[in-house]
């Protein structure tokens, strides 16, 4: 008996038992995963369903209303994937920008000393936060945009922008040879502007003398590209939309589907960002705010230079989650027919070829990659803004 106990004495070691427990759980998970995948392929084979990614080279056979790259019904399914991916990225990026701006404004307004402004901000948050995002998308698409006029009675701005029930029509930039040098001039101007700003910031830290860099910024970001533009003979011009018959021709347009989706995502996500901003501002100690006022800073300067930099350190982690939610919520565009990834690839293509495993895995991988990239970028920003210990 004592010999039996000595053989299994290692089981009395907590670390060994913890390791064995994790090993058993891992083996169970691997076994069930293997069994599920094996059963999946058996069922696919028994039903005669094709596997592999050869379907990506097959002709799509359907049109897509909105595409930023060349596409026609003769294009293959891989091109459909690219079109849906780009549309998803565009909606997500624009939605994040507008949601951030709206959220910042509403979050600050929520703490305003003006009773009316504070109550309006609170009402905005309570209204849009508590209505499901899908219903909001349908509301903007089916009710609000339906009140816009027909093309012949469009809202007109500067003889260049037209708003009607079919969307927003605006001038389209047409690039010609030499445009790349205009882009290079703009990039160089931005880089030089950053270097100039850093130089004068270091000078300010050493001498206490503050230099206004607005003139430098204007010269590098505006004047330099403008000079290159005229030197190259205007390598970019605008194609203006014009009413011909019952619709506009020329220019570029933003569809009602795109507008309603982007607006709904921005307005909805902004409510959560506003609450994160409000919480971040309230986390800044009262002493910091009083010290800023004692130094002679105005309320605007105090908010910009003292309160917000500290508030954002608290607000960024929950804001990351809202950016991820916005990107994933863009898949609801299928409800109104916007041509994003889920609608055209995991919807139309899947119905045509029937290879659900490959298509769903590709779609899931895209959303996973988008979420990981957003998290990585904002975690880097959060790390840069964190207070460094001495």
mmCIF file of C-alpha atoms in Angstrom:
data_model
loop_
_atom_site.group_PDB
_atom_site.id
_atom_site.type_symbol
_atom_site.label_atom_id
_atom_site.label_comp_id
_atom_site.label_asym_id
_atom_site.label_seq_id
_atom_site.Cartn_x
_atom_site.Cartn_y
_atom_site.Cartn_z
ATOM 1 C CA UNK A 1 0.000 0.000 0.000
ATOM 2 C CA UNK A 2 2.821 2.377 0.906
ATOM 3 C CA UNK A 3 4.507 1.502 -2.386
ATOM 4 C CA UNK A 4 1.274 2.389 -4.252
ATOM 5 C CA UNK A 5 1.131 5.740 -2.457
ATOM 6 C CA UNK A 6 4.747 6.478 -3.278
ATOM 7 C CA UNK A 7 4.109 5.887 -6.983
ATOM 8 C CA UNK A 8 1.257 8.418 -7.066
ATOM 9 C CA UNK A 9 2.741 10.815 -4.542
ATOM 10 C CA UNK A 10 3.330 13.356 -7.286
ATOM 11 C CA UNK A 11 -0.444 13.848 -7.460
ATOM 12 C CA UNK A 12 -0.277 15.593 -4.103
ATOM 13 C CA UNK A 13 1.766 18.358 -5.722
ATOM 14 C CA UNK A 14 -0.581 21.256 -6.570
ATOM 15 C CA UNK A 15 1.438 22.354 -9.604
ATOM 16 C CA UNK A 16 1.449 18.835 -11.061
ATOM 17 C CA UNK A 17 -2.274 18.425 -10.536
ATOM 18 C CA UNK A 18 -2.958 21.812 -12.148
ATOM 19 C CA UNK A 19 -0.835 20.829 -15.152
ATOM 20 C CA UNK A 20 -2.558 17.453 -15.528
ATOM 21 C CA UNK A 21 -5.988 19.062 -15.243
ATOM 22 C CA UNK A 22 -5.152 21.527 -18.044
ATOM 23 C CA UNK A 23 -3.692 18.706 -20.156
ATOM 24 C CA UNK A 24 -6.868 16.625 -19.787
ATOM 25 C CA UNK A 25 -9.065 19.602 -20.720
ATOM 26 C CA UNK A 26 -6.873 20.324 -23.753
ATOM 27 C CA UNK A 27 -7.078 16.710 -24.944
ATOM 28 C CA UNK A 28 -10.872 16.711 -24.541
ATOM 29 C CA UNK A 29 -11.184 19.945 -26.539
ATOM 30 C CA UNK A 30 -8.878 18.596 -29.287
ATOM 31 C CA UNK A 31 -10.834 15.322 -29.451
ATOM 32 C CA UNK A 32 -14.235 16.978 -29.767
ATOM 33 C CA UNK A 33 -12.890 19.512 -32.292
ATOM 34 C CA UNK A 34 -11.428 16.719 -34.410
ATOM 35 C CA UNK A 35 -14.650 14.723 -34.171
ATOM 36 C CA UNK A 36 -16.752 17.762 -35.180
ATOM 37 C CA UNK A 37 -14.528 18.610 -38.160
ATOM 38 C CA UNK A 38 -14.381 14.985 -39.268
ATOM 39 C CA UNK A 39 -18.170 14.707 -39.049
ATOM 40 C CA UNK A 40 -18.491 17.959 -41.007
ATOM 41 C CA UNK A 41 -16.445 16.648 -43.930
ATOM 42 C CA UNK A 42 -18.291 13.315 -43.881
ATOM 43 C CA UNK A 43 -21.620 15.143 -44.173
ATOM 44 C CA UNK A 44 -20.279 17.413 -46.933
ATOM 45 C CA UNK A 45 -19.049 14.411 -48.914
ATOM 46 C CA UNK A 46 -22.283 12.471 -48.428
ATOM 47 C CA UNK A 47 -24.321 15.391 -49.772
ATOM 48 C CA UNK A 48 -22.072 15.904 -52.767
ATOM 49 C CA UNK A 49 -21.113 19.476 -51.797
ATOM 50 C CA UNK A 50 -17.952 20.754 -53.454
ATOM 51 C CA UNK A 51 -15.097 21.946 -51.244
ATOM 52 C CA UNK A 52 -12.073 24.138 -51.783
ATOM 53 C CA UNK A 53 -11.627 27.697 -52.968
ATOM 54 C CA UNK A 54 -11.997 27.102 -56.683
ATOM 55 C CA UNK A 55 -15.340 28.934 -56.593
ATOM 56 C CA UNK A 56 -13.442 32.208 -56.201
ATOM 57 C CA UNK A 57 -12.389 32.028 -59.854
ATOM 58 C CA UNK A 58 -15.927 31.388 -61.095
ATOM 59 C CA UNK A 59 -17.899 34.181 -62.765
ATOM 60 C CA UNK A 60 -20.106 36.107 -60.322
ATOM 61 C CA UNK A 61 -22.954 36.725 -62.759
ATOM 62 C CA UNK A 62 -24.570 39.606 -60.875
ATOM 63 C CA UNK A 63 -24.100 43.363 -60.644
ATOM 64 C CA UNK A 64 -23.162 45.379 -57.574
ATOM 65 C CA UNK A 65 -24.482 48.916 -57.312
ATOM 66 C CA UNK A 66 -21.604 50.406 -55.311
ATOM 67 C CA UNK A 67 -17.997 49.507 -55.970
ATOM 68 C CA UNK A 68 -14.796 51.511 -55.630
ATOM 69 C CA UNK A 69 -12.793 49.130 -57.834
ATOM 70 C CA UNK A 70 -13.512 47.847 -61.325
ATOM 71 C CA UNK A 71 -16.361 45.337 -61.277
ATOM 72 C CA UNK A 72 -18.970 43.899 -63.629
ATOM 73 C CA UNK A 73 -21.203 40.851 -63.725
ATOM 74 C CA UNK A 74 -18.419 39.088 -65.663
ATOM 75 C CA UNK A 75 -15.984 39.509 -62.741
ATOM 76 C CA UNK A 76 -15.173 36.512 -60.573
ATOM 77 C CA UNK A 77 -16.266 35.823 -57.008
ATOM 78 C CA UNK A 78 -12.887 36.906 -55.654
ATOM 79 C CA UNK A 79 -13.586 40.372 -57.048
ATOM 80 C CA UNK A 80 -16.937 40.286 -55.251
ATOM 81 C CA UNK A 81 -15.029 39.563 -52.051
ATOM 82 C CA UNK A 82 -12.759 42.565 -52.634
ATOM 83 C CA UNK A 83 -15.709 44.864 -53.400
ATOM 84 C CA UNK A 84 -17.534 43.809 -50.226
ATOM 85 C CA UNK A 85 -14.376 44.097 -48.138
ATOM 86 C CA UNK A 86 -13.600 47.622 -49.378
ATOM 87 C CA UNK A 87 -17.191 48.772 -48.794
ATOM 88 C CA UNK A 88 -17.079 47.339 -45.277
ATOM 89 C CA UNK A 89 -13.797 49.110 -44.529
ATOM 90 C CA UNK A 90 -15.094 52.411 -45.923
ATOM 91 C CA UNK A 91 -18.284 52.321 -43.842
ATOM 92 C CA UNK A 92 -16.346 51.316 -40.722
ATOM 93 C CA UNK A 93 -13.668 53.994 -41.149
ATOM 94 C CA UNK A 94 -16.119 56.832 -41.858
ATOM 95 C CA UNK A 95 -18.412 55.650 -39.068
ATOM 96 C CA UNK A 96 -15.531 55.624 -36.579
ATOM 97 C CA UNK A 97 -14.517 59.173 -37.516
ATOM 98 C CA UNK A 98 -18.025 60.620 -37.214
ATOM 99 C CA UNK A 99 -18.860 58.612 -34.092
ATOM 100 C CA UNK A 100 -15.678 59.936 -32.432
ATOM 101 C CA UNK A 101 -16.483 63.554 -33.296
ATOM 102 C CA UNK A 102 -20.133 63.297 -32.211
ATOM 103 C CA UNK A 103 -19.227 61.352 -29.075
ATOM 104 C CA UNK A 104 -16.595 63.889 -28.026
ATOM 105 C CA UNK A 105 -18.998 66.804 -28.491
ATOM 106 C CA UNK A 106 -21.890 65.101 -26.703
ATOM 107 C CA UNK A 107 -19.642 63.865 -23.888
ATOM 108 C CA UNK A 108 -18.411 67.387 -23.186
ATOM 109 C CA UNK A 109 -21.900 68.857 -23.585
ATOM 110 C CA UNK A 110 -23.198 66.325 -21.052
ATOM 111 C CA UNK A 111 -21.178 68.134 -18.366
ATOM 112 C CA UNK A 112 -21.994 71.660 -19.556
ATOM 113 C CA UNK A 113 -23.040 74.266 -16.995
ATOM 114 C CA UNK A 114 -25.783 75.274 -19.418
ATOM 115 C CA UNK A 115 -28.899 73.382 -18.273
ATOM 116 C CA UNK A 116 -30.452 73.170 -21.740
ATOM 117 C CA UNK A 117 -27.297 71.883 -23.452
ATOM 118 C CA UNK A 118 -26.684 69.282 -20.732
ATOM 119 C CA UNK A 119 -30.285 68.021 -20.897
ATOM 120 C CA UNK A 120 -30.268 67.855 -24.703
ATOM 121 C CA UNK A 121 -27.040 65.820 -24.599
ATOM 122 C CA UNK A 122 -28.527 63.494 -21.969
ATOM 123 C CA UNK A 123 -31.705 63.108 -24.020
ATOM 124 C CA UNK A 124 -29.682 62.269 -27.132
ATOM 125 C CA UNK A 125 -27.796 59.549 -25.265
ATOM 126 C CA UNK A 126 -30.887 58.008 -23.681
ATOM 127 C CA UNK A 127 -32.821 58.073 -26.948
ATOM 128 C CA UNK A 128 -30.316 56.546 -29.364
ATOM 129 C CA UNK A 129 -28.596 54.214 -26.903
ATOM 130 C CA UNK A 130 -31.797 52.392 -25.984
ATOM 131 C CA UNK A 131 -33.112 51.724 -29.500
ATOM 132 C CA UNK A 132 -31.665 48.643 -31.284
ATOM 133 C CA UNK A 133 -29.207 49.606 -34.002
ATOM 134 C CA UNK A 134 -31.056 47.561 -36.648
ATOM 135 C CA UNK A 135 -34.242 49.537 -36.031
ATOM 136 C CA UNK A 136 -32.294 52.779 -36.314
ATOM 137 C CA UNK A 137 -30.832 51.718 -39.662
ATOM 138 C CA UNK A 138 -34.301 50.868 -40.939
ATOM 139 C CA UNK A 139 -35.682 54.138 -39.552
ATOM 140 C CA UNK A 140 -33.172 56.349 -41.355
ATOM 141 C CA UNK A 141 -33.486 54.341 -44.567
ATOM 142 C CA UNK A 142 -37.255 53.819 -44.812
ATOM 143 C CA UNK A 143 -38.621 56.932 -43.120
ATOM 144 C CA UNK A 144 -36.165 59.838 -42.956
ATOM 145 C CA UNK A 145 -34.484 59.496 -46.372
ATOM 146 C CA UNK A 146 -37.861 58.781 -47.972
ATOM 147 C CA UNK A 147 -38.876 62.388 -47.217
ATOM 148 C CA UNK A 148 -36.165 63.771 -49.517
ATOM 149 C CA UNK A 149 -37.308 65.286 -52.864
ATOM 150 C CA UNK A 150 -37.102 63.657 -56.276
ATOM 151 C CA UNK A 151 -34.081 64.440 -58.508
ATOM 152 C CA UNK A 152 -35.767 67.322 -60.344
ATOM 153 C CA UNK A 153 -36.441 69.051 -57.016
ATOM 154 C CA UNK A 154 -33.103 68.287 -55.396
ATOM 155 C CA UNK A 155 -31.642 70.392 -52.610
ATOM 156 C CA UNK A 156 -28.843 72.282 -54.347
ATOM 157 C CA UNK A 157 -25.634 73.709 -52.860
ATOM 158 C CA UNK A 158 -23.213 75.858 -54.858
ATOM 159 C CA UNK A 159 -24.413 74.294 -58.152
ATOM 160 C CA UNK A 160 -22.207 71.340 -57.298
ATOM 161 C CA UNK A 161 -23.854 69.259 -54.566
ATOM 162 C CA UNK A 162 -27.354 67.841 -54.968
ATOM 163 C CA UNK A 163 -29.366 65.946 -52.344
ATOM 164 C CA UNK A 164 -32.449 63.936 -53.219
ATOM 165 C CA UNK A 165 -34.185 60.646 -52.550
ATOM 166 C CA UNK A 166 -31.565 58.790 -54.592
ATOM 167 C CA UNK A 167 -28.648 60.018 -52.507
ATOM 168 C CA UNK A 168 -26.080 62.800 -52.520
ATOM 169 C CA UNK A 169 -24.431 63.785 -55.800
ATOM 170 C CA UNK A 170 -21.170 65.694 -55.697
ATOM 171 C CA UNK A 171 -18.142 66.490 -57.880
ATOM 172 C CA UNK A 172 -15.827 63.591 -58.596
ATOM 173 C CA UNK A 173 -12.064 64.216 -58.672
ATOM 174 C CA UNK A 174 -10.443 62.970 -61.882
ATOM 175 C CA UNK A 175 -6.683 62.421 -61.662
ATOM 176 C CA UNK A 176 -4.228 62.676 -64.540
ATOM 177 C CA UNK A 177 -0.521 62.067 -65.059
ATOM 178 C CA UNK A 178 1.579 63.755 -62.408
ATOM 179 C CA UNK A 179 -0.977 63.418 -59.618
ATOM 180 C CA UNK A 180 1.394 61.160 -57.686
ATOM 181 C CA UNK A 181 3.783 64.102 -57.256
ATOM 182 C CA UNK A 182 0.982 66.140 -55.722
ATOM 183 C CA UNK A 183 0.462 63.350 -53.185
ATOM 184 C CA UNK A 184 4.208 63.248 -52.523
ATOM 185 C CA UNK A 185 4.236 67.017 -51.924
ATOM 186 C CA UNK A 186 1.360 66.691 -49.453
ATOM 187 C CA UNK A 187 3.047 63.841 -47.566
ATOM 188 C CA UNK A 188 6.353 65.718 -47.439
ATOM 189 C CA UNK A 189 4.528 68.818 -46.182
ATOM 190 C CA UNK A 190 2.837 66.850 -43.390
ATOM 191 C CA UNK A 191 6.131 65.234 -42.332
ATOM 192 C CA UNK A 192 7.938 68.574 -42.311
ATOM 193 C CA UNK A 193 5.067 70.146 -40.365
ATOM 194 C CA UNK A 194 5.431 67.446 -37.677
ATOM 195 C CA UNK A 195 9.196 67.982 -37.496
ATOM 196 C CA UNK A 196 8.765 71.759 -37.231
ATOM 197 C CA UNK A 197 6.180 71.302 -34.473
ATOM 198 C CA UNK A 198 8.534 69.024 -32.529
ATOM 199 C CA UNK A 199 11.390 71.495 -32.941
ATOM 200 C CA UNK A 200 9.408 74.384 -31.478
ATOM 201 C CA UNK A 201 7.993 72.174 -28.709
ATOM 202 C CA UNK A 202 11.552 71.338 -27.605
ATOM 203 C CA UNK A 203 12.431 75.019 -27.811
ATOM 204 C CA UNK A 204 9.436 75.824 -25.630
ATOM 205 C CA UNK A 205 10.508 73.228 -23.047
ATOM 206 C CA UNK A 206 14.042 74.651 -22.890
ATOM 207 C CA UNK A 207 13.390 78.386 -23.057
ATOM 208 C CA UNK A 208 9.719 78.800 -22.185
ATOM 209 C CA UNK A 209 9.214 80.757 -25.416
ATOM 210 C CA UNK A 210 6.132 79.614 -27.309
ATOM 211 C CA UNK A 211 6.112 79.958 -31.103
ATOM 212 C CA UNK A 212 2.962 79.990 -33.210
ATOM 213 C CA UNK A 213 3.455 77.362 -35.929
ATOM 214 C CA UNK A 214 0.258 78.145 -37.844
ATOM 215 C CA UNK A 215 2.125 79.950 -40.614
ATOM 216 C CA UNK A 216 4.572 77.053 -41.014
ATOM 217 C CA UNK A 217 1.711 74.553 -41.084
ATOM 218 C CA UNK A 218 -0.190 76.524 -43.708
ATOM 219 C CA UNK A 219 2.893 76.906 -45.870
ATOM 220 C CA UNK A 220 3.858 73.227 -45.743
ATOM 221 C CA UNK A 221 0.424 71.585 -45.936
ATOM 222 C CA UNK A 222 -1.436 74.078 -48.157
ATOM 223 C CA UNK A 223 0.984 76.346 -50.020
ATOM 224 C CA UNK A 224 3.514 73.630 -50.989
ATOM 225 C CA UNK A 225 0.963 71.209 -52.568
ATOM 226 C CA UNK A 226 -0.805 74.156 -54.226
ATOM 227 C CA UNK A 227 2.449 75.310 -55.817
ATOM 228 C CA UNK A 228 3.158 71.773 -57.054
ATOM 229 C CA UNK A 229 -0.419 71.577 -58.381
ATOM 230 C CA UNK A 230 0.035 74.618 -60.628
ATOM 231 C CA UNK A 231 3.586 73.654 -61.612
ATOM 232 C CA UNK A 232 2.298 70.315 -62.935
ATOM 233 C CA UNK A 233 -0.531 71.958 -64.856
ATOM 234 C CA UNK A 234 -3.458 70.944 -62.625
ATOM 235 C CA UNK A 235 -3.146 67.113 -62.635
ATOM 236 C CA UNK A 236 -6.568 66.783 -60.993
ATOM 237 C CA UNK A 237 -9.917 68.302 -61.913
ATOM 238 C CA UNK A 238 -13.559 67.904 -60.865
ATOM 239 C CA UNK A 239 -16.319 66.219 -62.850
ATOM 240 C CA UNK A 240 -19.576 67.878 -61.799
ATOM 241 C CA UNK A 241 -22.932 66.045 -61.699
ATOM 242 C CA UNK A 242 -25.695 67.318 -63.991
ATOM 243 C CA UNK A 243 -29.388 66.489 -64.234
ATOM 244 C CA UNK A 244 -30.083 64.659 -67.481
ATOM 245 C CA UNK A 245 -33.568 63.292 -67.889
ATOM 246 C CA UNK A 246 -34.836 61.783 -64.654
ATOM 247 C CA UNK A 247 -31.476 61.397 -62.891
ATOM 248 C CA UNK A 248 -28.049 62.940 -62.481
ATOM 249 C CA UNK A 249 -25.111 61.977 -64.660
ATOM 250 C CA UNK A 250 -21.443 62.496 -63.953
ATOM 251 C CA UNK A 251 -19.778 63.248 -60.643
ATOM 252 C CA UNK A 252 -19.969 60.781 -57.780
ATOM 253 C CA UNK A 253 -22.843 59.767 -55.548
ATOM 254 C CA UNK A 254 -23.484 58.446 -52.051
ATOM 255 C CA UNK A 255 -26.406 56.027 -52.049
ATOM 256 C CA UNK A 256 -29.288 56.160 -49.528
ATOM 257 C CA UNK A 257 -28.135 52.766 -48.227
ATOM 258 C CA UNK A 258 -24.639 54.059 -47.513
ATOM 259 C CA UNK A 259 -25.920 57.268 -45.913
ATOM 260 C CA UNK A 260 -28.472 55.589 -43.651
ATOM 261 C CA UNK A 261 -26.034 52.880 -42.549
ATOM 262 C CA UNK A 262 -23.170 55.270 -41.832
ATOM 263 C CA UNK A 263 -25.381 57.774 -40.045
ATOM 264 C CA UNK A 264 -27.096 55.133 -37.907
ATOM 265 C CA UNK A 265 -23.794 53.496 -36.908
ATOM 266 C CA UNK A 266 -22.240 56.875 -36.085
ATOM 267 C CA UNK A 267 -25.164 58.175 -34.048
ATOM 268 C CA UNK A 268 -25.617 54.905 -32.142
ATOM 269 C CA UNK A 269 -21.943 54.313 -31.337
ATOM 270 C CA UNK A 270 -21.439 57.974 -30.396
ATOM 271 C CA UNK A 271 -23.738 57.529 -27.381
ATOM 272 C CA UNK A 272 -21.345 55.015 -25.803
ATOM 273 C CA UNK A 273 -18.278 57.053 -26.739
ATOM 274 C CA UNK A 274 -19.917 60.128 -25.159
ATOM 275 C CA UNK A 275 -20.418 58.241 -21.898
ATOM 276 C CA UNK A 276 -16.788 57.094 -21.967
ATOM 277 C CA UNK A 277 -15.637 60.696 -22.521
ATOM 278 C CA UNK A 278 -17.900 61.935 -19.705
ATOM 279 C CA UNK A 279 -16.542 59.293 -17.339
ATOM 280 C CA UNK A 280 -12.983 60.207 -18.312
ATOM 281 C CA UNK A 281 -13.566 63.914 -17.665
ATOM 282 C CA UNK A 282 -15.156 63.203 -14.282
ATOM 283 C CA UNK A 283 -12.186 61.004 -13.339
ATOM 284 C CA UNK A 284 -9.872 64.035 -13.497
ATOM 285 C CA UNK A 285 -9.484 65.312 -9.957
ATOM 286 C CA UNK A 286 -11.007 68.620 -8.970
ATOM 287 C CA UNK A 287 -7.566 69.810 -7.891
ATOM 288 C CA UNK A 288 -6.264 69.522 -11.462
ATOM 289 C CA UNK A 289 -9.078 71.725 -12.757
ATOM 290 C CA UNK A 290 -8.601 74.275 -9.974
ATOM 291 C CA UNK A 291 -4.846 74.345 -10.608
ATOM 292 C CA UNK A 292 -5.490 75.071 -14.282
ATOM 293 C CA UNK A 293 -7.792 77.953 -13.391
ATOM 294 C CA UNK A 294 -5.243 79.254 -10.864
ATOM 295 C CA UNK A 295 -2.627 79.379 -13.620
ATOM 296 C CA UNK A 296 -4.860 81.756 -15.537
ATOM 297 C CA UNK A 297 -6.093 79.286 -18.139
ATOM 298 C CA UNK A 298 -9.541 79.859 -19.579
ATOM 299 C CA UNK A 299 -12.138 77.078 -19.389
ATOM 300 C CA UNK A 300 -11.455 76.228 -23.020
ATOM 301 C CA UNK A 301 -7.690 76.076 -22.448
ATOM 302 C CA UNK A 302 -8.168 74.063 -19.268
ATOM 303 C CA UNK A 303 -10.334 71.542 -21.100
ATOM 304 C CA UNK A 304 -7.942 71.275 -24.047
ATOM 305 C CA UNK A 305 -4.599 71.261 -22.221
ATOM 306 C CA UNK A 306 -5.345 69.734 -18.827
ATOM 307 C CA UNK A 307 -8.649 67.856 -18.633
ATOM 308 C CA UNK A 308 -9.011 66.079 -21.984
ATOM 309 C CA UNK A 309 -5.446 64.659 -22.162
ATOM 310 C CA UNK A 310 -6.008 62.995 -18.790
ATOM 311 C CA UNK A 311 -9.605 62.019 -19.561
ATOM 312 C CA UNK A 312 -8.635 60.233 -22.774
ATOM 313 C CA UNK A 313 -6.323 57.906 -20.831
ATOM 314 C CA UNK A 314 -9.387 56.624 -19.020
ATOM 315 C CA UNK A 315 -11.755 56.777 -22.009
ATOM 316 C CA UNK A 316 -9.686 55.033 -24.687
ATOM 317 C CA UNK A 317 -10.059 51.403 -23.426
ATOM 318 C CA UNK A 318 -13.897 51.447 -23.530
ATOM 319 C CA UNK A 319 -13.814 53.443 -26.773
ATOM 320 C CA UNK A 320 -11.802 50.617 -28.365
ATOM 321 C CA UNK A 321 -14.708 48.261 -27.670
ATOM 322 C CA UNK A 322 -17.142 50.675 -29.334
ATOM 323 C CA UNK A 323 -14.970 50.918 -32.455
ATOM 324 C CA UNK A 324 -14.963 47.118 -32.640
ATOM 325 C CA UNK A 325 -18.737 47.026 -32.214
ATOM 326 C CA UNK A 326 -19.198 49.598 -34.972
ATOM 327 C CA UNK A 327 -17.095 47.577 -37.421
ATOM 328 C CA UNK A 328 -19.031 44.402 -36.622
ATOM 329 C CA UNK A 329 -22.418 46.148 -36.688
ATOM 330 C CA UNK A 330 -21.721 47.181 -40.278
ATOM 331 C CA UNK A 331 -22.754 43.627 -41.219
ATOM 332 C CA UNK A 332 -26.355 44.699 -40.546
ATOM 333 C CA UNK A 333 -26.199 46.526 -43.887
ATOM 334 C CA UNK A 334 -27.702 43.401 -45.445
ATOM 335 C CA UNK A 335 -31.062 44.555 -44.032
ATOM 336 C CA UNK A 336 -31.141 47.545 -46.419
ATOM 337 C CA UNK A 337 -29.215 46.080 -49.329
ATOM 338 C CA UNK A 338 -25.898 47.914 -48.996
ATOM 339 C CA UNK A 339 -23.147 46.042 -50.817
ATOM 340 C CA UNK A 340 -20.838 45.183 -47.938
ATOM 341 C CA UNK A 341 -19.069 41.876 -47.258
ATOM 342 C CA UNK A 342 -21.888 39.956 -45.570
ATOM 343 C CA UNK A 343 -24.487 41.108 -48.086
ATOM 344 C CA UNK A 344 -22.693 40.324 -51.355
ATOM 345 C CA UNK A 345 -20.193 37.611 -50.376
ATOM 346 C CA UNK A 346 -21.719 35.743 -47.423
ATOM 347 C CA UNK A 347 -25.144 36.365 -48.952
ATOM 348 C CA UNK A 348 -25.378 36.376 -52.742
ATOM 349 C CA UNK A 349 -22.242 34.354 -53.517
ATOM 350 C CA UNK A 350 -23.070 31.820 -50.798
ATOM 351 C CA UNK A 351 -26.558 31.312 -52.239
ATOM 352 C CA UNK A 352 -25.082 30.735 -55.702
ATOM 353 C CA UNK A 353 -22.225 28.342 -54.945
ATOM 354 C CA UNK A 354 -23.431 26.796 -51.687
ATOM 355 C CA UNK A 355 -19.933 26.454 -50.157
ATOM 356 C CA UNK A 356 -20.880 27.766 -46.738
ATOM 357 C CA UNK A 357 -17.805 26.547 -44.857
ATOM 358 C CA UNK A 358 -15.226 28.387 -46.944
ATOM 359 C CA UNK A 359 -17.305 31.564 -47.383
ATOM 360 C CA UNK A 360 -18.276 31.876 -43.706
ATOM 361 C CA UNK A 361 -14.699 31.185 -42.576
ATOM 362 C CA UNK A 362 -13.355 33.861 -44.943
ATOM 363 C CA UNK A 363 -15.951 36.357 -43.718
ATOM 364 C CA UNK A 364 -15.217 35.574 -40.070
ATOM 365 C CA UNK A 365 -11.482 35.918 -40.711
ATOM 366 C CA UNK A 366 -12.027 39.385 -42.211
ATOM 367 C CA UNK A 367 -13.963 40.672 -39.200
ATOM 368 C CA UNK A 368 -11.418 39.096 -36.858
ATOM 369 C CA UNK A 369 -8.573 40.813 -38.723
ATOM 370 C CA UNK A 370 -10.384 44.176 -38.689
ATOM 371 C CA UNK A 371 -10.980 43.902 -34.939
ATOM 372 C CA UNK A 372 -7.372 42.925 -34.227
ATOM 373 C CA UNK A 373 -5.996 45.812 -36.315
ATOM 374 C CA UNK A 374 -8.276 48.350 -34.593
ATOM 375 C CA UNK A 375 -7.299 46.976 -31.187
ATOM 376 C CA UNK A 376 -3.601 47.059 -32.058
ATOM 377 C CA UNK A 377 -3.672 50.659 -33.289
ATOM 378 C CA UNK A 378 -5.639 52.004 -30.336
ATOM 379 C CA UNK A 379 -3.629 50.025 -27.800
ATOM 380 C CA UNK A 380 -0.486 51.628 -29.237
ATOM 381 C CA UNK A 381 -2.151 55.055 -28.908
ATOM 382 C CA UNK A 382 -3.213 54.205 -25.361
ATOM 383 C CA UNK A 383 0.333 53.141 -24.499
ATOM 384 C CA UNK A 384 1.759 56.383 -25.929
ATOM 385 C CA UNK A 385 -0.685 58.440 -23.854
ATOM 386 C CA UNK A 386 -0.126 56.541 -20.622
ATOM 387 C CA UNK A 387 1.746 58.248 -17.804
ATOM 388 C CA UNK A 388 5.335 57.032 -17.742
ATOM 389 C CA UNK A 389 6.762 56.158 -14.349
ATOM 390 C CA UNK A 390 10.102 57.537 -13.288
#
